[in-house]
Coordinates of C-alpha atoms in Angstrom, one line a residue:
Chain A
M1 CA 0.0 0.0 0.0
T2 CA 1.5 3.3 -1.1
A3 CA 0.5 6.4 0.8
A4 CA -0.9 8.4 -2.1
L5 CA -1.8 12.1 -1.8
T6 CA -5.5 11.6 -1.8
P7 CA -7.8 14.1 -0.1
R8 CA -8.5 11.5 2.5
N9 CA -4.9 10.9 3.4
V10 CA -4.2 14.6 3.5
V11 CA -7.1 15.2 5.9
I12 CA -5.9 12.4 8.1
A13 CA -2.3 13.7 8.1
V14 CA -3.5 17.2 8.9
L15 CA -5.7 15.8 11.7
M16 CA -2.8 13.9 13.3
L17 CA -0.5 16.9 13.0
L18 CA -3.1 19.1 14.6
L19 CA -3.6 16.6 17.4
A20 CA 0.1 16.5 18.0
A21 CA 0.2 20.3 18.1
V22 CA -2.6 20.8 20.6
P23 CA -0.4 21.0 23.8
V24 CA 2.0 23.4 22.0
Y25 CA -0.8 25.7 21.0
A26 CA -2.3 25.4 24.5
A27 CA 1.1 26.3 26.1
V28 CA 1.5 29.4 23.8
T29 CA -2.0 30.6 24.4
A30 CA -2.2 29.4 28.0
N31 CA -5.4 27.7 27.2
T32 CA -5.6 24.4 29.1
F33 CA -9.2 23.7 28.1
L34 CA -8.1 22.5 24.6
V35 CA -5.7 19.9 26.1
T36 CA -8.4 18.7 28.4
L37 CA -10.9 18.4 25.6
F38 CA -8.6 16.7 23.2
T39 CA -7.3 14.3 25.8
R40 CA -10.9 13.2 26.1
V41 CA -11.3 13.1 22.3
I42 CA -8.2 10.8 22.0
I43 CA -9.2 8.5 24.7
L44 CA -12.8 8.1 23.4
G45 CA -11.3 7.8 19.9
M46 CA -9.3 4.9 21.2
A47 CA -12.4 3.3 22.7
A48 CA -14.3 3.8 19.4
T49 CA -11.3 2.3 17.4
S50 CA -11.6 -0.8 19.6
L51 CA -15.3 -0.9 19.0
N52 CA -14.7 -0.6 15.2
L53 CA -12.8 -3.9 15.2
I54 CA -15.9 -5.8 16.1
L55 CA -18.6 -3.4 14.8
G56 CA -17.1 -2.2 11.6
Y57 CA -14.9 -5.1 10.6
G58 CA -16.7 -7.9 12.4
G59 CA -20.3 -6.8 12.0
M60 CA -21.0 -7.4 15.7
V61 CA -23.1 -4.5 16.9
S62 CA -22.1 -4.5 20.6
F63 CA -24.4 -2.1 22.4
G64 CA -22.5 -2.4 25.7
H65 CA -19.0 -1.4 24.7
A66 CA -18.8 1.5 27.3
V67 CA -18.9 -1.2 30.0
Y68 CA -15.1 -1.7 29.4
L69 CA -14.5 2.0 30.0
G70 CA -16.2 1.5 33.3
I71 CA -14.3 -1.7 34.1
G72 CA -11.0 -0.2 33.2
G73 CA -11.8 3.0 35.2
Y74 CA -12.9 1.1 38.3
A75 CA -9.8 -1.1 38.1
V76 CA -7.8 2.1 38.5
G77 CA -10.1 3.7 41.0
I78 CA -10.6 0.7 43.3
L79 CA -6.9 -0.3 43.3
A80 CA -5.9 3.4 44.0
Q81 CA -8.4 3.5 46.9
E82 CA -7.0 0.2 48.3
G83 CA -3.4 1.6 48.1
A84 CA -2.2 0.0 44.9
S85 CA -1.4 3.1 42.8
S86 CA 1.2 1.6 40.6
G87 CA 0.2 1.8 36.9
F88 CA 2.2 -1.3 36.3
V89 CA -0.4 -3.1 38.4
Q90 CA -3.5 -1.0 37.6
W91 CA -3.4 -1.0 33.9
P92 CA -2.7 -4.7 33.3
V93 CA -5.6 -5.4 35.7
A94 CA -7.8 -3.0 33.8
I95 CA -6.9 -4.8 30.5
L96 CA -7.2 -8.3 32.0
V97 CA -10.5 -7.9 33.8
S98 CA -12.0 -6.2 30.7
A99 CA -10.7 -9.1 28.5
L100 CA -12.2 -11.7 30.9
F101 CA -15.5 -9.9 31.0
A102 CA -15.5 -9.7 27.2
L103 CA -14.8 -13.4 27.1
L104 CA -17.9 -14.1 29.2
V105 CA -20.2 -11.7 27.3
G106 CA -18.9 -12.9 23.9
A107 CA -19.1 -16.6 24.8
L108 CA -22.8 -16.1 25.4
S109 CA -23.8 -13.3 23.0
L110 CA -21.9 -14.5 19.9
R111 CA -24.2 -17.5 19.7
T112 CA -27.0 -15.2 18.7
R113 CA -27.5 -12.7 15.9
G114 CA -29.0 -9.4 15.1
V115 CA -31.3 -7.9 17.7
Y116 CA -30.6 -10.7 20.2
F117 CA -26.9 -10.0 20.1
I118 CA -27.5 -6.3 20.6
M119 CA -29.8 -6.9 23.6
I120 CA -27.5 -9.4 25.3
T121 CA -24.5 -7.0 25.1
L122 CA -26.7 -4.2 26.4
A123 CA -28.0 -6.4 29.2
F124 CA -24.5 -7.3 30.4
A125 CA -23.4 -3.7 30.3
Q126 CA -26.4 -2.6 32.3
L127 CA -25.8 -5.4 34.8
V128 CA -22.4 -4.0 35.5
Y129 CA -23.8 -0.5 35.6
Y130 CA -26.2 -1.4 38.4
F131 CA -23.4 -3.4 40.1
G132 CA -21.5 -0.1 40.1
V133 CA -24.5 1.8 41.5
G134 CA -24.6 -0.7 44.3
L135 CA -20.9 -0.5 45.1
D136 CA -21.3 1.4 48.4
R137 CA -17.7 1.0 49.4
Y138 CA -16.6 2.7 46.2
G139 CA -19.0 5.6 46.0
A140 CA -22.0 3.8 44.6
D141 CA -24.1 6.1 42.4
D142 CA -22.0 9.2 43.2
G143 CA -18.8 7.6 41.9
L144 CA -15.3 7.4 43.2
T145 CA -12.7 10.2 43.2
I146 CA -9.3 9.0 42.3
G147 CA -6.9 11.1 44.4
R148 CA -3.7 9.8 42.9
R149 CA -3.0 9.2 39.3
S150 CA -1.5 5.9 38.2
Q151 CA 2.2 5.9 39.2
F152 CA 4.9 4.7 36.8
A153 CA 7.9 4.6 39.1
G154 CA 8.9 8.1 38.2
L155 CA 9.2 7.3 34.5
L156 CA 6.0 9.2 33.7
N157 CA 4.1 11.9 35.6
L158 CA 0.4 11.5 34.6
S159 CA -0.5 14.6 36.6
D160 CA 1.4 16.6 34.0
R161 CA -1.2 17.4 31.4
T162 CA 1.2 17.5 28.4
Q163 CA 2.9 14.2 29.3
F164 CA -0.5 12.5 29.8
Y165 CA -1.7 13.9 26.5
Y166 CA 1.2 12.6 24.5
L167 CA 1.0 9.2 26.3
C168 CA -2.7 8.9 25.2
L169 CA -1.9 10.0 21.7
A170 CA 0.9 7.5 21.4
L171 CA -1.4 4.7 22.7
L172 CA -4.0 5.7 20.2
V173 CA -1.6 5.6 17.3
V174 CA -0.3 2.2 18.4
T175 CA -3.9 1.0 18.7
I176 CA -4.8 2.2 15.2
Y177 CA -1.7 0.6 13.7
L178 CA -2.2 -2.7 15.5
I179 CA -5.9 -2.9 14.4
A180 CA -4.9 -2.0 10.8
R181 CA -2.4 -4.9 10.8
L182 CA -4.9 -7.2 12.4
V183 CA -7.8 -6.6 10.0
N184 CA -5.6 -7.3 7.0
S185 CA -4.1 -10.5 8.5
R186 CA -5.5 -14.0 8.1
F187 CA -7.4 -13.4 11.3
G188 CA -8.8 -10.2 10.0
M189 CA -10.0 -11.9 6.8
V190 CA -11.8 -14.4 8.9
I191 CA -13.7 -11.9 11.0
Q192 CA -14.5 -9.8 7.9
G193 CA -15.6 -12.9 6.1
A194 CA -17.9 -13.8 9.0
R195 CA -19.4 -10.3 8.8
S196 CA -20.1 -10.7 5.1
N197 CA -21.4 -14.3 5.2
D198 CA -21.0 -16.4 8.3
R199 CA -22.8 -19.4 6.8
R200 CA -20.5 -19.6 3.9
M201 CA -17.5 -19.2 6.2
R202 CA -18.5 -22.3 8.0
A203 CA -19.3 -24.1 4.8
I204 CA -15.7 -23.5 3.5
G205 CA -14.4 -24.8 6.8
F206 CA -13.9 -22.0 9.3
P207 CA -15.0 -22.5 12.9
T208 CA -15.9 -18.8 13.0
F209 CA -17.1 -18.6 16.6
R210 CA -13.7 -18.8 18.1
Y211 CA -12.3 -16.1 15.8
R212 CA -15.2 -13.7 16.4
L213 CA -14.9 -14.4 20.1
T214 CA -11.2 -13.5 20.0
A215 CA -11.9 -10.3 18.2
F216 CA -14.5 -9.5 20.8
V217 CA -12.0 -10.0 23.6
I218 CA -9.3 -8.0 21.9
A219 CA -11.8 -5.1 21.5
G220 CA -12.8 -5.3 25.1
A221 CA -9.2 -5.4 26.3
I222 CA -8.2 -2.3 24.3
C223 CA -11.3 -0.4 25.5
G224 CA -10.4 -1.4 29.1
L225 CA -7.1 0.3 28.7
A226 CA -9.0 3.4 27.3
G227 CA -11.1 3.2 30.5
A228 CA -7.9 3.3 32.7
L229 CA -6.8 6.4 30.7
L230 CA -10.2 8.0 31.1
A231 CA -10.2 7.5 34.8
N232 CA -6.7 9.0 35.0
H233 CA -7.9 11.9 32.9
T234 CA -10.9 12.9 34.9
G235 CA -9.6 11.7 38.3
F236 CA -13.0 10.2 38.8
I237 CA -15.0 7.2 37.9
S238 CA -18.7 6.6 38.3
P239 CA -21.3 4.2 37.0
A240 CA -22.4 6.9 34.5
T241 CA -19.3 6.1 32.5
M242 CA -20.8 2.8 31.4
H243 CA -24.4 3.8 31.1
W244 CA -25.9 2.5 27.8
T245 CA -26.1 6.0 26.4
R246 CA -22.3 6.1 26.5
S247 CA -22.2 2.9 24.6
G248 CA -24.5 4.6 22.1
D249 CA -22.0 7.5 21.8
L250 CA -19.3 5.1 20.9
I251 CA -21.4 3.5 18.2
V252 CA -22.2 7.0 16.9
M253 CA -18.5 7.8 16.7
V254 CA -17.8 4.7 14.7
V255 CA -20.7 5.2 12.3
L256 CA -20.2 8.9 11.9
G257 CA -16.5 8.6 11.3
G258 CA -16.7 5.5 9.1
M259 CA -17.1 1.8 9.8
A260 CA -14.3 -0.6 8.8
S261 CA -11.9 2.3 8.3
S262 CA -8.6 2.7 10.3
F263 CA -9.0 6.3 11.2
G264 CA -12.8 6.5 10.9
P265 CA -13.6 6.1 14.6
L266 CA -11.0 8.8 15.6
I267 CA -12.5 11.1 13.0
G268 CA -15.9 10.3 14.4
A269 CA -14.7 11.0 18.0
V270 CA -13.2 14.4 16.9
A271 CA -16.4 15.3 15.0
L272 CA -18.9 14.3 17.7
L273 CA -17.0 15.7 20.7
S274 CA -16.2 18.9 18.8
L275 CA -19.8 19.4 17.8
E276 CA -20.9 18.8 21.4
E277 CA -18.7 21.7 22.5
A278 CA -19.2 23.9 19.5
L279 CA -22.9 23.6 18.7
P280 CA -24.2 25.2 22.0
V281 CA -21.8 28.1 21.4
L282 CA -22.8 28.4 17.8
I283 CA -26.5 28.4 18.6
R284 CA -26.1 30.9 21.3
V285 CA -24.1 33.3 19.2
S286 CA -26.2 33.0 16.1
A287 CA -29.5 33.2 17.9
S288 CA -28.8 36.0 20.3
P289 CA -29.3 38.9 17.9
M290 CA -32.8 37.7 17.3
F291 CA -33.8 36.1 20.5
G292 CA -31.6 37.9 23.1
D293 CA -31.4 36.1 26.4
A294 CA -33.6 33.2 25.2
A295 CA -30.7 32.1 23.0
V296 CA -28.9 30.8 26.1
R297 CA -31.7 28.4 26.7
M298 CA -32.0 27.5 23.1
A299 CA -28.4 26.5 23.2
E300 CA -29.3 23.7 25.6
Y301 CA -31.1 22.0 22.8
W302 CA -28.0 21.6 20.6
Q303 CA -28.8 18.0 20.1
I304 CA -31.7 19.0 17.9
V305 CA -29.0 20.1 15.4
L306 CA -26.7 17.1 16.1
G307 CA -29.4 14.5 15.5
P308 CA -30.3 15.5 11.9
L309 CA -26.6 15.9 11.1
F310 CA -26.0 12.3 12.2
L311 CA -29.1 11.2 10.2
L312 CA -27.7 12.9 7.1
V313 CA -24.4 11.1 7.4
V314 CA -26.1 7.7 7.9
L315 CA -28.5 8.2 5.0
F316 CA -26.2 9.8 2.5
A317 CA -22.7 8.7 3.4
R318 CA -22.8 5.0 4.3
G319 CA -19.0 5.0 4.8
G320 CA -19.3 7.9 7.3
I321 CA -17.0 11.0 7.1
D322 CA -14.1 8.8 6.1
G323 CA -16.2 7.3 3.3
L324 CA -17.0 10.8 2.0
L325 CA -13.4 11.8 2.0
A326 CA -12.4 8.6 0.1
G327 CA -15.3 9.2 -2.3
V328 CA -16.3 5.6 -2.0
R329 CA -19.7 4.3 -1.0
R330 CA -19.5 1.1 0.9
G331 CA -22.5 -1.2 0.3
Chain B
M1 CA -17.8 -51.5 -7.1
A2 CA -15.1 -49.0 -6.2
D3 CA -14.6 -47.9 -2.6
P4 CA -17.6 -46.0 -1.4
L5 CA -16.7 -42.5 -0.6
L6 CA -20.1 -41.4 0.7
E7 CA -22.6 -43.8 2.3
I8 CA -26.0 -42.7 3.4
E9 CA -28.0 -45.1 5.4
A10 CA -31.7 -44.7 6.2
L11 CA -31.4 -40.9 6.5
T12 CA -34.7 -39.4 7.7
K13 CA -35.8 -35.8 8.3
R14 CA -39.2 -34.4 9.1
F15 CA -40.4 -30.9 9.2
G16 CA -43.6 -31.0 11.2
G17 CA -45.8 -33.4 9.3
V18 CA -43.7 -33.3 6.1
I19 CA -41.2 -36.0 5.5
A20 CA -38.4 -34.3 3.6
S21 CA -36.1 -37.3 3.7
D22 CA -37.8 -40.7 3.9
A23 CA -35.2 -43.3 4.9
I24 CA -32.8 -42.4 2.1
S25 CA -30.0 -44.9 1.5
L26 CA -27.4 -44.1 -1.1
C27 CA -23.8 -45.0 -1.9
V28 CA -21.5 -42.9 -4.0
P29 CA -18.3 -44.6 -5.0
K30 CA -15.1 -42.7 -5.4
G31 CA -14.9 -41.0 -8.8
E32 CA -18.6 -41.1 -9.6
L33 CA -20.7 -38.2 -10.7
H34 CA -24.0 -38.9 -9.0
A35 CA -27.0 -36.8 -9.9
I36 CA -30.1 -36.4 -7.8
I37 CA -33.2 -35.3 -9.6
G38 CA -36.8 -34.8 -8.6
P39 CA -39.6 -32.3 -8.8
N40 CA -39.6 -29.2 -6.6
G41 CA -40.2 -30.0 -3.0
A42 CA -38.7 -33.5 -3.4
G43 CA -36.2 -32.8 -0.6
K44 CA -33.1 -32.4 -2.6
T45 CA -31.7 -29.3 -0.9
T46 CA -32.6 -30.8 2.5
L47 CA -30.6 -33.8 1.6
I48 CA -27.5 -31.7 0.7
G49 CA -28.1 -29.7 3.9
Q50 CA -27.9 -32.8 5.9
L51 CA -24.8 -34.1 4.1
A52 CA -23.0 -30.7 4.6
G53 CA -24.0 -30.6 8.2
E54 CA -26.3 -27.6 8.3
I55 CA -29.4 -29.7 9.0
A56 CA -29.4 -32.4 11.6
P57 CA -31.2 -35.5 10.5
D58 CA -33.8 -37.1 12.7
G59 CA -32.5 -40.6 12.0
G60 CA -30.0 -42.5 9.9
R61 CA -26.2 -42.3 9.3
I62 CA -23.8 -40.5 7.0
R63 CA -20.4 -42.0 6.4
F64 CA -17.7 -40.2 4.6
E65 CA -14.6 -42.3 3.8
G66 CA -15.8 -44.9 6.2
R67 CA -16.0 -42.4 9.0
D68 CA -19.3 -41.6 10.7
V69 CA -19.8 -37.8 10.2
T70 CA -23.5 -37.7 11.1
A71 CA -22.8 -35.5 14.2
L72 CA -19.9 -33.4 12.9
S73 CA -20.3 -29.6 12.4
V74 CA -20.3 -27.9 9.0
D75 CA -16.7 -26.7 9.3
R76 CA -15.4 -30.1 10.5
R77 CA -16.9 -31.8 7.5
S78 CA -15.4 -29.2 5.2
Q79 CA -12.0 -29.9 6.8
L80 CA -12.5 -33.6 6.0
G81 CA -13.0 -32.7 2.3
L82 CA -16.7 -32.5 1.8
A83 CA -17.3 -29.2 0.0
R84 CA -20.7 -27.7 -1.0
S85 CA -21.9 -25.0 -3.3
F86 CA -25.2 -23.2 -2.7
Q87 CA -28.3 -23.1 -4.8
I88 CA -28.9 -19.5 -3.8
T89 CA -25.6 -17.8 -4.4
S90 CA -23.8 -17.4 -1.1
L91 CA -20.6 -15.4 -1.5
F92 CA -18.7 -12.6 0.2
L93 CA -20.3 -9.9 -2.0
D94 CA -18.1 -7.0 -0.7
F95 CA -14.8 -8.9 -1.4
T96 CA -13.1 -9.4 -4.8
A97 CA -13.4 -12.7 -6.6
L98 CA -9.9 -13.5 -5.7
D99 CA -10.4 -12.6 -2.0
N100 CA -13.4 -15.0 -2.0
V101 CA -11.4 -17.9 -3.2
A102 CA -8.4 -17.0 -1.1
L103 CA -10.5 -17.3 2.0
A104 CA -11.5 -20.8 0.9
V105 CA -7.9 -21.7 0.5
Q106 CA -7.1 -20.1 3.9
A107 CA -9.7 -22.2 5.6
H108 CA -7.7 -25.3 4.8
A109 CA -4.2 -23.9 5.3
G110 CA -3.9 -24.3 9.1
H111 CA -5.5 -22.1 11.8
S112 CA -6.1 -18.5 11.2
F113 CA -4.9 -17.1 14.5
R114 CA -2.2 -15.1 12.5
F115 CA -2.5 -11.5 13.3
W116 CA 0.4 -9.8 11.6
R117 CA 1.2 -10.6 8.0
N118 CA -1.0 -9.1 5.3
A119 CA -3.1 -12.1 4.1
R120 CA -3.7 -10.5 0.6
R121 CA 0.1 -10.7 0.0
E122 CA 0.5 -14.3 1.0
V123 CA 1.6 -16.2 -2.1
E124 CA 0.6 -19.5 -0.5
L125 CA -3.0 -18.3 -0.4
R126 CA -3.1 -16.3 -3.6
T127 CA -1.5 -18.8 -6.0
P128 CA -3.9 -21.7 -5.3
A129 CA -6.8 -19.2 -5.3
R130 CA -5.8 -18.0 -8.8
A131 CA -5.5 -21.6 -10.0
A132 CA -9.1 -22.4 -8.8
L133 CA -10.4 -19.2 -10.5
A134 CA -8.7 -20.3 -13.7
R135 CA -10.2 -23.8 -13.5
V136 CA -13.7 -22.3 -13.7
G137 CA -12.7 -19.7 -16.3
L138 CA -12.7 -16.6 -14.1
A139 CA -9.0 -15.8 -14.2
A140 CA -9.5 -12.4 -15.9
R141 CA -12.1 -11.3 -13.3
E142 CA -10.1 -11.8 -10.1
D143 CA -10.0 -8.2 -9.0
V144 CA -13.7 -7.5 -9.5
I145 CA -15.8 -7.0 -6.4
V146 CA -18.2 -9.9 -6.4
S147 CA -21.4 -7.9 -6.2
N148 CA -20.4 -6.6 -9.7
L149 CA -20.1 -10.0 -11.3
S150 CA -22.9 -11.5 -13.4
H151 CA -25.2 -14.3 -12.2
G152 CA -23.3 -16.9 -14.3
E153 CA -20.0 -15.7 -12.9
H154 CA -21.4 -16.0 -9.4
R155 CA -22.2 -19.7 -10.1
Q156 CA -18.7 -20.3 -11.4
L157 CA -17.2 -18.6 -8.4
E158 CA -19.3 -20.8 -6.2
I159 CA -17.6 -23.8 -7.8
A160 CA -14.1 -22.2 -7.6
M161 CA -14.6 -21.7 -3.8
A162 CA -15.6 -25.3 -3.3
L163 CA -12.6 -26.4 -5.4
A164 CA -10.2 -24.1 -3.4
T165 CA -10.9 -26.1 -0.3
T166 CA -9.2 -29.1 -2.0
P167 CA -12.2 -31.3 -1.5
R168 CA -12.5 -35.1 -1.9
M169 CA -16.1 -34.6 -2.8
L170 CA -18.2 -31.8 -4.2
L171 CA -21.9 -31.3 -3.2
L172 CA -23.3 -29.1 -6.0
D173 CA -26.8 -27.7 -5.4
E174 CA -28.2 -26.6 -8.8
P175 CA -25.0 -25.0 -10.2
M176 CA -26.9 -24.1 -13.4
A177 CA -29.9 -22.5 -11.7
G178 CA -30.9 -19.3 -13.6
M179 CA -28.2 -19.7 -16.3
G180 CA -28.7 -18.9 -19.9
P181 CA -27.9 -21.6 -22.5
D182 CA -24.3 -20.3 -23.1
E183 CA -23.5 -20.2 -19.4
S184 CA -25.0 -23.6 -18.9
A185 CA -22.8 -25.0 -21.7
R186 CA -19.7 -23.6 -20.1
M187 CA -20.7 -25.0 -16.7
V188 CA -21.2 -28.4 -18.2
K189 CA -17.7 -28.2 -19.7
T190 CA -16.3 -27.1 -16.3
L191 CA -18.1 -30.0 -14.5
R192 CA -16.9 -32.5 -17.1
E193 CA -13.3 -31.5 -16.3
L194 CA -13.9 -31.6 -12.6
K195 CA -15.4 -35.0 -12.9
R196 CA -12.0 -36.5 -13.8
G197 CA -10.5 -35.8 -10.5
L198 CA -13.4 -35.6 -8.1
T199 CA -16.4 -37.4 -6.8
I200 CA -19.5 -35.2 -7.3
L201 CA -23.0 -35.3 -6.0
L202 CA -25.0 -33.0 -8.3
I203 CA -28.5 -31.7 -7.8
E204 CA -29.8 -30.2 -11.0
H205 CA -33.0 -29.4 -12.8
D206 CA -31.3 -29.1 -16.2
M207 CA -32.1 -32.6 -17.6
E208 CA -29.9 -32.2 -20.6
A209 CA -26.9 -31.4 -18.4
V210 CA -27.8 -34.2 -15.9
F211 CA -28.0 -36.9 -18.6
A212 CA -24.9 -35.7 -20.3
L213 CA -22.8 -35.7 -17.1
A214 CA -24.0 -38.3 -14.6
D215 CA -22.7 -41.8 -14.2
R216 CA -25.7 -42.6 -12.1
I217 CA -28.9 -40.9 -11.3
T218 CA -31.1 -41.1 -8.3
V219 CA -34.7 -39.9 -8.5
L220 CA -36.2 -38.4 -5.4
V221 CA -40.0 -37.8 -5.0
Y222 CA -41.5 -36.6 -1.7
G223 CA -38.3 -37.4 0.1
R224 CA -38.2 -41.0 -1.1
I225 CA -35.9 -42.7 -3.7
I226 CA -38.1 -44.1 -6.4
A227 CA -35.3 -45.1 -8.7
S228 CA -31.5 -45.2 -8.9
G229 CA -29.3 -46.3 -11.7
P230 CA -27.4 -45.4 -14.9
P231 CA -28.9 -42.7 -17.1
E232 CA -30.3 -45.1 -19.7
A233 CA -32.1 -47.1 -17.0
I234 CA -33.6 -44.0 -15.5
R235 CA -34.7 -42.7 -18.9
A236 CA -36.5 -46.0 -19.5
N237 CA -38.0 -46.4 -16.0
A238 CA -41.8 -46.2 -16.3
E239 CA -42.3 -45.0 -12.7
V240 CA -39.8 -42.2 -13.2
R241 CA -41.4 -41.1 -16.4
Q242 CA -44.8 -41.0 -14.7
A243 CA -43.7 -39.3 -11.5
Y244 CA -41.2 -36.9 -12.8
L245 CA -40.1 -36.7 -16.4
G246 CA -43.7 -36.7 -17.6
E247 CA -44.6 -33.9 -15.2
Q248 CA -42.3 -31.6 -17.1
E249 CA -45.2 -31.0 -19.5
D250 CA -47.6 -29.6 -16.8
R251 CA -45.3 -28.0 -14.3
H252 CA -46.7 -26.8 -11.1
G253 CA -43.6 -25.8 -9.2

């Protein structure tokens, strides 16, 4: 594959350069808000990238993917509260517990198809959500404040915004690269084949279940790491992190950015979270000459604009934003 | 008789009150092209489904190379060398023709827990896949996305994929369904070549093709075998003429 100078590659290159430049810009302008916002974008972009492996490439519509954000976050929070603040312990635990949970959910849900699959993944996520709500020792409904960031024996200081930002960006890039390798490997051909026609896959001799389950576990493990990052970012973890609406957000990012595309989920995360920040401001500014103070309240309904935008992308750009850039309509 | 490759013994399948397979017993020796004919609803596709492992029979046995495969899964039977094509085209429509066949090769080239190398650049997958495409006459179409191929090309690709699994036996479910005369003629030619090296169980409505190709023919009506023998015997069989061949005139399919 040669990196041609297509519009899509240019946009992706510019996007990555801009992401790399955010802390520099923030340092020059003394604007820490942008670093905070884009750290979040990157972490959720990583979560969406992991979801894309099973949703975009594998055709498995998991409606409970945010549960791994919660599991990863609680792994950090609970271990921190119990005195184990080393990231060398917390992060592997976050990944491992997420992987084990994915193994359990996948082993049961992947035997079903379509709506049943969606409902089972959703049910498991909600199960953990209510488990979190009942966790009195760890803040229950109100969540758990994480006083101390994950410690990396002095190698990294996660309390330093810039260091943490670049760590997240590096992990995102590694994730995108690994998944790009994965989906083009023999393993990737199997999960894509199973998305396309599972019956035929079995007829030509593939025991597809074990491959799809493996993909499901890999996606969960990566999202668990994203959860550990998110908890470090906000210094807080609560059941709300794994509410089903958060799983919905991740699906929106993947679909909006472009399913089965390497950078699509990141583009989707940038687009969705930027719109979340920008739309209220835009509505307020553009409506205030006409409506005065009422414009502030109108801005609260920014989702009325976001909804139709999303609808347009789904209806007219089946490959999401990435598909528009590539000028290809995926069937 | 040569070694039996496939032995079916009293295979029975019911769907509610309908008996789709009524104690079917059949033996296909190595190297034979055995055709199964019968009116619509005779249970031909149900029989193939049971042989391939997609439908579990209610009774009876299936032996392949002397081994009881009645309880084996679809993918295990494929690994043993029993390959099927589908009556209704069942392909990976969003992949190229070559990718389709390469997947079939990959299925029989060890496990696929290989996460790093680009599968589309593996010579050991691409070369046999190209060879299978060439055998069915699709060599020039390897880079075309399958949804853009014609119906006839889909049928040929179906065969190429079955071939790419290096099978010992092919189960072909109406490979000529919906084909024009030219395409049918080409398919007959392809099947005649395949017949040299492979044992084939063929379900087909195209009588001209069946009588041209088959070594033996079994006639299935309402899930029951009413006759089985060489083409001349079947053509001369009064019961068959009445039950099936005669019905060609007033079809009510």
